[in-house]
Tab-separated table of C-alpha atoms in Angstrom:
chain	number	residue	atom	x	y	z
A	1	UNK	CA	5.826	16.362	-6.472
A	2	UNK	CA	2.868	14.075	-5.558
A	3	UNK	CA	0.080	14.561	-2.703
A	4	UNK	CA	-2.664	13.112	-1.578
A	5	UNK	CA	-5.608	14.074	0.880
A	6	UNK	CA	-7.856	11.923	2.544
A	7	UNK	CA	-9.825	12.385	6.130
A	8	UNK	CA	-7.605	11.364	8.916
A	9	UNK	CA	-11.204	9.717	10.682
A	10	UNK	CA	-14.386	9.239	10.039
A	11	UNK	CA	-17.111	7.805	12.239
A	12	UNK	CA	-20.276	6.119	11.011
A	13	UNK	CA	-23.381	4.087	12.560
A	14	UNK	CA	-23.939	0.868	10.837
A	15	UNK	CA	-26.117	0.133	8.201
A	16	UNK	CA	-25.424	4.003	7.335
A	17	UNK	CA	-23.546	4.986	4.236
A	18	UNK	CA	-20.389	6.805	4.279
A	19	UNK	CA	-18.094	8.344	1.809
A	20	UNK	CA	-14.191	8.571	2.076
A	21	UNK	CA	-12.589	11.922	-0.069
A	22	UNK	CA	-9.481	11.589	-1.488
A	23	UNK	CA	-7.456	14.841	-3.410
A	24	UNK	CA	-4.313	14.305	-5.246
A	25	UNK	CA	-1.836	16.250	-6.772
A	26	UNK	CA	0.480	14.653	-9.601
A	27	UNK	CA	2.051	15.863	-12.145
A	28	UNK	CA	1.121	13.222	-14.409
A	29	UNK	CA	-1.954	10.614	-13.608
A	30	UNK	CA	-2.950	7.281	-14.351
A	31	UNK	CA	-5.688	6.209	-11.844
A	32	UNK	CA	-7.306	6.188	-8.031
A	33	UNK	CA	-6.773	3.028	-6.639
A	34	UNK	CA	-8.228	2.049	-2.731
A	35	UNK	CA	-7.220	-0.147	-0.174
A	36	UNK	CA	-8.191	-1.621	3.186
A	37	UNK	CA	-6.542	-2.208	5.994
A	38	UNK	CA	-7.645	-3.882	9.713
A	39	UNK	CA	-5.746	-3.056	12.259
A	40	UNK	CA	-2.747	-5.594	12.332
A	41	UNK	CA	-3.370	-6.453	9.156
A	42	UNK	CA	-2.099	-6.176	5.458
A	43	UNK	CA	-3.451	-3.805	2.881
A	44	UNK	CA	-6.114	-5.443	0.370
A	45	UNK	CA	-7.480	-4.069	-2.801
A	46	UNK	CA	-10.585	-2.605	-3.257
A	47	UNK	CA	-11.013	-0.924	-6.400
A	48	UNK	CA	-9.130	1.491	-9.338
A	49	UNK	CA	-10.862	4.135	-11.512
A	50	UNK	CA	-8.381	4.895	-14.444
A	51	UNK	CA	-11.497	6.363	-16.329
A	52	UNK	CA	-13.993	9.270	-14.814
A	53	UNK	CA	-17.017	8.009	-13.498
A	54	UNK	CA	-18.457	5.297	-11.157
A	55	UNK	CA	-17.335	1.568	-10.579
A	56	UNK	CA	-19.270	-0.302	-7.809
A	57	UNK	CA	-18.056	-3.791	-6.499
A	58	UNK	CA	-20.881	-5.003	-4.373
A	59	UNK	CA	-21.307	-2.538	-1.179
A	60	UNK	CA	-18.222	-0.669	-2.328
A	61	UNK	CA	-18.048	1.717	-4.884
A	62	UNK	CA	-15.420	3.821	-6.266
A	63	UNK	CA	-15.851	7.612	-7.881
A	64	UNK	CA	-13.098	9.469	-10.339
A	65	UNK	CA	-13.152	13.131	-11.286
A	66	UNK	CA	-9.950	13.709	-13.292
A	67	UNK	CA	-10.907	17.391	-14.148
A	68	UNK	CA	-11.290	17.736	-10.077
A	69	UNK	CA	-8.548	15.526	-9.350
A	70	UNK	CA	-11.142	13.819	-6.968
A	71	UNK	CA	-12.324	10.587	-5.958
A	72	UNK	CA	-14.613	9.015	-3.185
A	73	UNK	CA	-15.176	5.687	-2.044
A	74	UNK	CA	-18.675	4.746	-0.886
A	75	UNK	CA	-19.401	2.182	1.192
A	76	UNK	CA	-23.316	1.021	2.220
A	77	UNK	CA	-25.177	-1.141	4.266
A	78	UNK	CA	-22.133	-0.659	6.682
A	79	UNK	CA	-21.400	-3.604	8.637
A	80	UNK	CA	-19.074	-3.611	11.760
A	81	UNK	CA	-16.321	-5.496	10.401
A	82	UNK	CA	-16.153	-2.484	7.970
A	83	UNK	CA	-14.421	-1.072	10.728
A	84	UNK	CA	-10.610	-0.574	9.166
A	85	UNK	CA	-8.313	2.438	7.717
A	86	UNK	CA	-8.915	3.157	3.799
A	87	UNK	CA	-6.201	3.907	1.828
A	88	UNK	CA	-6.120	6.374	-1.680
A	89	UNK	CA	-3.383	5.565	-4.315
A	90	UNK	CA	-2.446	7.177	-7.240
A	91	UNK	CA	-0.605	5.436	-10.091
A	92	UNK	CA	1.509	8.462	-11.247
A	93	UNK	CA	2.660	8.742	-14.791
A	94	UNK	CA	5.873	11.037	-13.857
A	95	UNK	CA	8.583	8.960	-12.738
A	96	UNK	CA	7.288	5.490	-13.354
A	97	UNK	CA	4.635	3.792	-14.249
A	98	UNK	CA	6.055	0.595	-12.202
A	99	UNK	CA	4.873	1.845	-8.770
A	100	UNK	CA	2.132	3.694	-6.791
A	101	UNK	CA	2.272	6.553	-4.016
A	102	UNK	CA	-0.414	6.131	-0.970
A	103	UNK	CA	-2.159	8.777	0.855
A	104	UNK	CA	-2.064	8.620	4.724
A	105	UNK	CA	-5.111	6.833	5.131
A	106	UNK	CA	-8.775	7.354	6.739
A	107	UNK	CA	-9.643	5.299	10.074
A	108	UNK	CA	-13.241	4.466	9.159
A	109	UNK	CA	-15.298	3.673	13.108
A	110	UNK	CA	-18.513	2.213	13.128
A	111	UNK	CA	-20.589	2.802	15.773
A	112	UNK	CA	-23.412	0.311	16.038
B	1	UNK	CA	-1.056	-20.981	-3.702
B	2	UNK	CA	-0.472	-18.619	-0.299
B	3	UNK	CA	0.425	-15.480	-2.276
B	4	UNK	CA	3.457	-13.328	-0.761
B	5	UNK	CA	4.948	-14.641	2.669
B	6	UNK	CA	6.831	-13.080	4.622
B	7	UNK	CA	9.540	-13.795	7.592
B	8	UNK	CA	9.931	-13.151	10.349
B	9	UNK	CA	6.761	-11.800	11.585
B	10	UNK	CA	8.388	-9.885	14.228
B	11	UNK	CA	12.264	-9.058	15.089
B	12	UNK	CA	13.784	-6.604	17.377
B	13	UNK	CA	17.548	-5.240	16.540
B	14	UNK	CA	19.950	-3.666	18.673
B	15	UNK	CA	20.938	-0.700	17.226
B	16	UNK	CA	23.878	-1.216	14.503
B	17	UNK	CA	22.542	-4.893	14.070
B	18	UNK	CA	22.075	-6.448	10.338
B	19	UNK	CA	19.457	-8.166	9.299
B	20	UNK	CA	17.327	-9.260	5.967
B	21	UNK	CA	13.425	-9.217	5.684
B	22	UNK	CA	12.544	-12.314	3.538
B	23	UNK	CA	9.743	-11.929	1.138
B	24	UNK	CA	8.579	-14.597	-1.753
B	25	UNK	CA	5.570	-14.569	-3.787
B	26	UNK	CA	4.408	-17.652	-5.646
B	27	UNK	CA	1.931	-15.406	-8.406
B	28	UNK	CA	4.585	-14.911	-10.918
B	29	UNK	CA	3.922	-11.659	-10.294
B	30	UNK	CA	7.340	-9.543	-12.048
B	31	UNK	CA	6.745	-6.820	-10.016
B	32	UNK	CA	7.807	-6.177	-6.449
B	33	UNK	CA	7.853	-3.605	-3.947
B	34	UNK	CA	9.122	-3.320	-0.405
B	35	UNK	CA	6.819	-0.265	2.089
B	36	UNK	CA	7.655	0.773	5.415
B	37	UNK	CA	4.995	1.736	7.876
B	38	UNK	CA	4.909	3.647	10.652
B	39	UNK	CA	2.270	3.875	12.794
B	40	UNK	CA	-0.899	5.837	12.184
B	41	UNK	CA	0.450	6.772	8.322
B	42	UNK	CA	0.228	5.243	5.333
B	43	UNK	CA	2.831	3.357	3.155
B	44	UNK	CA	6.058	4.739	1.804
B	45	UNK	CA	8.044	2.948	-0.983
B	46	UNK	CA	11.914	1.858	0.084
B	47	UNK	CA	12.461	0.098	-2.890
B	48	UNK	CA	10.640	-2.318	-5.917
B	49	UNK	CA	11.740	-4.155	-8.893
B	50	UNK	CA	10.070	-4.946	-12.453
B	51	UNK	CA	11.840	-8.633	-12.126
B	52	UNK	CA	14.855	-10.511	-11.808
B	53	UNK	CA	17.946	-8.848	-11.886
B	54	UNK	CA	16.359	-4.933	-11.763
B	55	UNK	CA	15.968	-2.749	-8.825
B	56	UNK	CA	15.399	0.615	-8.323
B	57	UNK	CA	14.948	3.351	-4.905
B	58	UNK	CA	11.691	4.464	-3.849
B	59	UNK	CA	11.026	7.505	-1.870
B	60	UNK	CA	12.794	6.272	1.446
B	61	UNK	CA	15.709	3.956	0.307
B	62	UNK	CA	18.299	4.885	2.914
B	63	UNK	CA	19.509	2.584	5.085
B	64	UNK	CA	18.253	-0.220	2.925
B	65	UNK	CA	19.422	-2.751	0.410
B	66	UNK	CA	17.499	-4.971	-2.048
B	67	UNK	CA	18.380	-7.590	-4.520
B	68	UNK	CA	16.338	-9.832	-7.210
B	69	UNK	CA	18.184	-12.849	-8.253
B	70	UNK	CA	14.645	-14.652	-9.220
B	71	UNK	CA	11.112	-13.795	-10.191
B	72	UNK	CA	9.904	-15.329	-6.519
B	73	UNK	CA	12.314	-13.452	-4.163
B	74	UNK	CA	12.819	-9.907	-3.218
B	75	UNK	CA	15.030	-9.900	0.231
B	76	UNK	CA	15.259	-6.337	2.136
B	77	UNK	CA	18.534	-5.803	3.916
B	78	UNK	CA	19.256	-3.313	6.797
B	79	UNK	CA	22.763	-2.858	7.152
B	80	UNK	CA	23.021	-0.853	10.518
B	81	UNK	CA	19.905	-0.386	11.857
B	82	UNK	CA	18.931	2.597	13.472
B	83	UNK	CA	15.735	3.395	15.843
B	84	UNK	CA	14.359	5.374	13.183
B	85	UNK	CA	13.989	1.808	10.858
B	86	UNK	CA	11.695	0.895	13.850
B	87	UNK	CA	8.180	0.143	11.644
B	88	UNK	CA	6.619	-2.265	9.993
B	89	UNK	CA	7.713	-3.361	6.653
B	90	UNK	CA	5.358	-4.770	4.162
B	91	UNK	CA	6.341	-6.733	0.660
B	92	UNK	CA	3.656	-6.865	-2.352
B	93	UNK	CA	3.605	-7.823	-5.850
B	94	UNK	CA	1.860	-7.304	-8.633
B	95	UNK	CA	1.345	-8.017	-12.377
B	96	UNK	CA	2.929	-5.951	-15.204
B	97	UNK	CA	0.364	-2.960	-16.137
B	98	UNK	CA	-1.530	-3.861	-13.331
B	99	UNK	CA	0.725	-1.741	-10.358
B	100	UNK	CA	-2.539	-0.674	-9.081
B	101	UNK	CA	-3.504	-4.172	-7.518
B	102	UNK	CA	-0.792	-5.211	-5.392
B	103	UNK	CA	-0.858	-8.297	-3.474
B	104	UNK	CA	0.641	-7.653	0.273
B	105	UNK	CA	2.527	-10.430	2.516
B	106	UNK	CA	1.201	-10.337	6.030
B	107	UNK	CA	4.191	-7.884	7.306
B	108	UNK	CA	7.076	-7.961	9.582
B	109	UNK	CA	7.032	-5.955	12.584
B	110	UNK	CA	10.855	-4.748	13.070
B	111	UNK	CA	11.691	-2.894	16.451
B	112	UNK	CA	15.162	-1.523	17.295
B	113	UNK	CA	16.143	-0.357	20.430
């Protein structure tokens, strides 16, 4: 079967920076996607790693190990309205490649 | 262009009531996906479909029903509902190849008592 593991909470002051973990367990892989979600609100997309290594989208950035089955997401210069749940998501090769499986999410507090 | 919609926002169900959660998207997106969730936890698949006319079960498909007739609509239906549906349902889309950026509808908030 298919698991993820992320941080239930994290708490951060703002302008910090603060990194999210997120562990899966597939038996086949395609990529580490992340979401974000304010309370109330829908999930939006943040970023995907389908290749190891580093992609950065303005304060965000988004970290694949495949060997580790491991990825981060980094956020900086935190702001208060980063203030949401982040969600991990792995696009698993097994039983289709049509859909995604989420991870139970981190609530990300900023303290200013 | 306003993406996926959903309706209703909110609904509450007496238990054994029917009722179908209306989702269109306007991307020409083929594939769609219907999530429950509950509160504090993340999303769980009930069903999705790679376009018109093809559906298949996600990890929590009981007590649900789903149909594609077009490319735009995806309607969930709950037969007999059942506290345990109580949750919040969410509808995305998203390109072919590309099931790693879904686009989400705003949700509809479903409570049954």
């Amino acid at each position: 079967g298919q698991s993820l593991e992320q941080p239930s909470e994290v708490t951060a002051v703002e302008g910090a920076i603060v990194q999210i973990n997120c562990t899966y367990q597939t038996s086949g892989f395609y990529g580490l996607s992340w979401y974000q979600q304010h309370d109330g609100g829908a999930p939006t997309f943040l970023s995907y790693n389908g290749l190891d290594g580093l992609e950065e989208t303005g304060r965000f950035s988004s970290f694949l190990s495949r060997s580790d089955s491991y990825g981060y997401l980094l956020l900086q210069e935190l702001q208060m309205k980063d203030s949401a749940s982040y969600f991990c998501a792995v696009r698993d090769r097994v039983s289709s490649a049509s859909k995604i499986i989420f991870g139970s999410g981190t609530r990300l507090s900023i303290r200013p | 262009n306003a993406g996926v919609t959903q309706t209703p926002k909110f609904r509450i169900l007496k238990i054994g009531q029917s009722m179908t959660l209306q989702c269109t998207q306007d991307m020409n997106h083929n594939y769609m996906y219907w999530y429950r969730q509950d509160p504090g936890m993340g999303l769980k698949l009930i069903y999705y479909s790679v376009g018109a006319g093809i559906t298949d079960k996600g990890e929590v498909p009981n007590g649900y029903n789903v149909s594609r007739s077009t490319t735009e609509d995806f309607p969930l239906r709950l037969e007999l509902a059942a506290p345990s549906q109580t949750s919040v349902y969410f509808c995305a889309s998203s390109s072919p190849g590309q099931e790693y950026e879904q686009y989400f509808g705003p949700g509809t908030r479903l409570t049954v008592t």
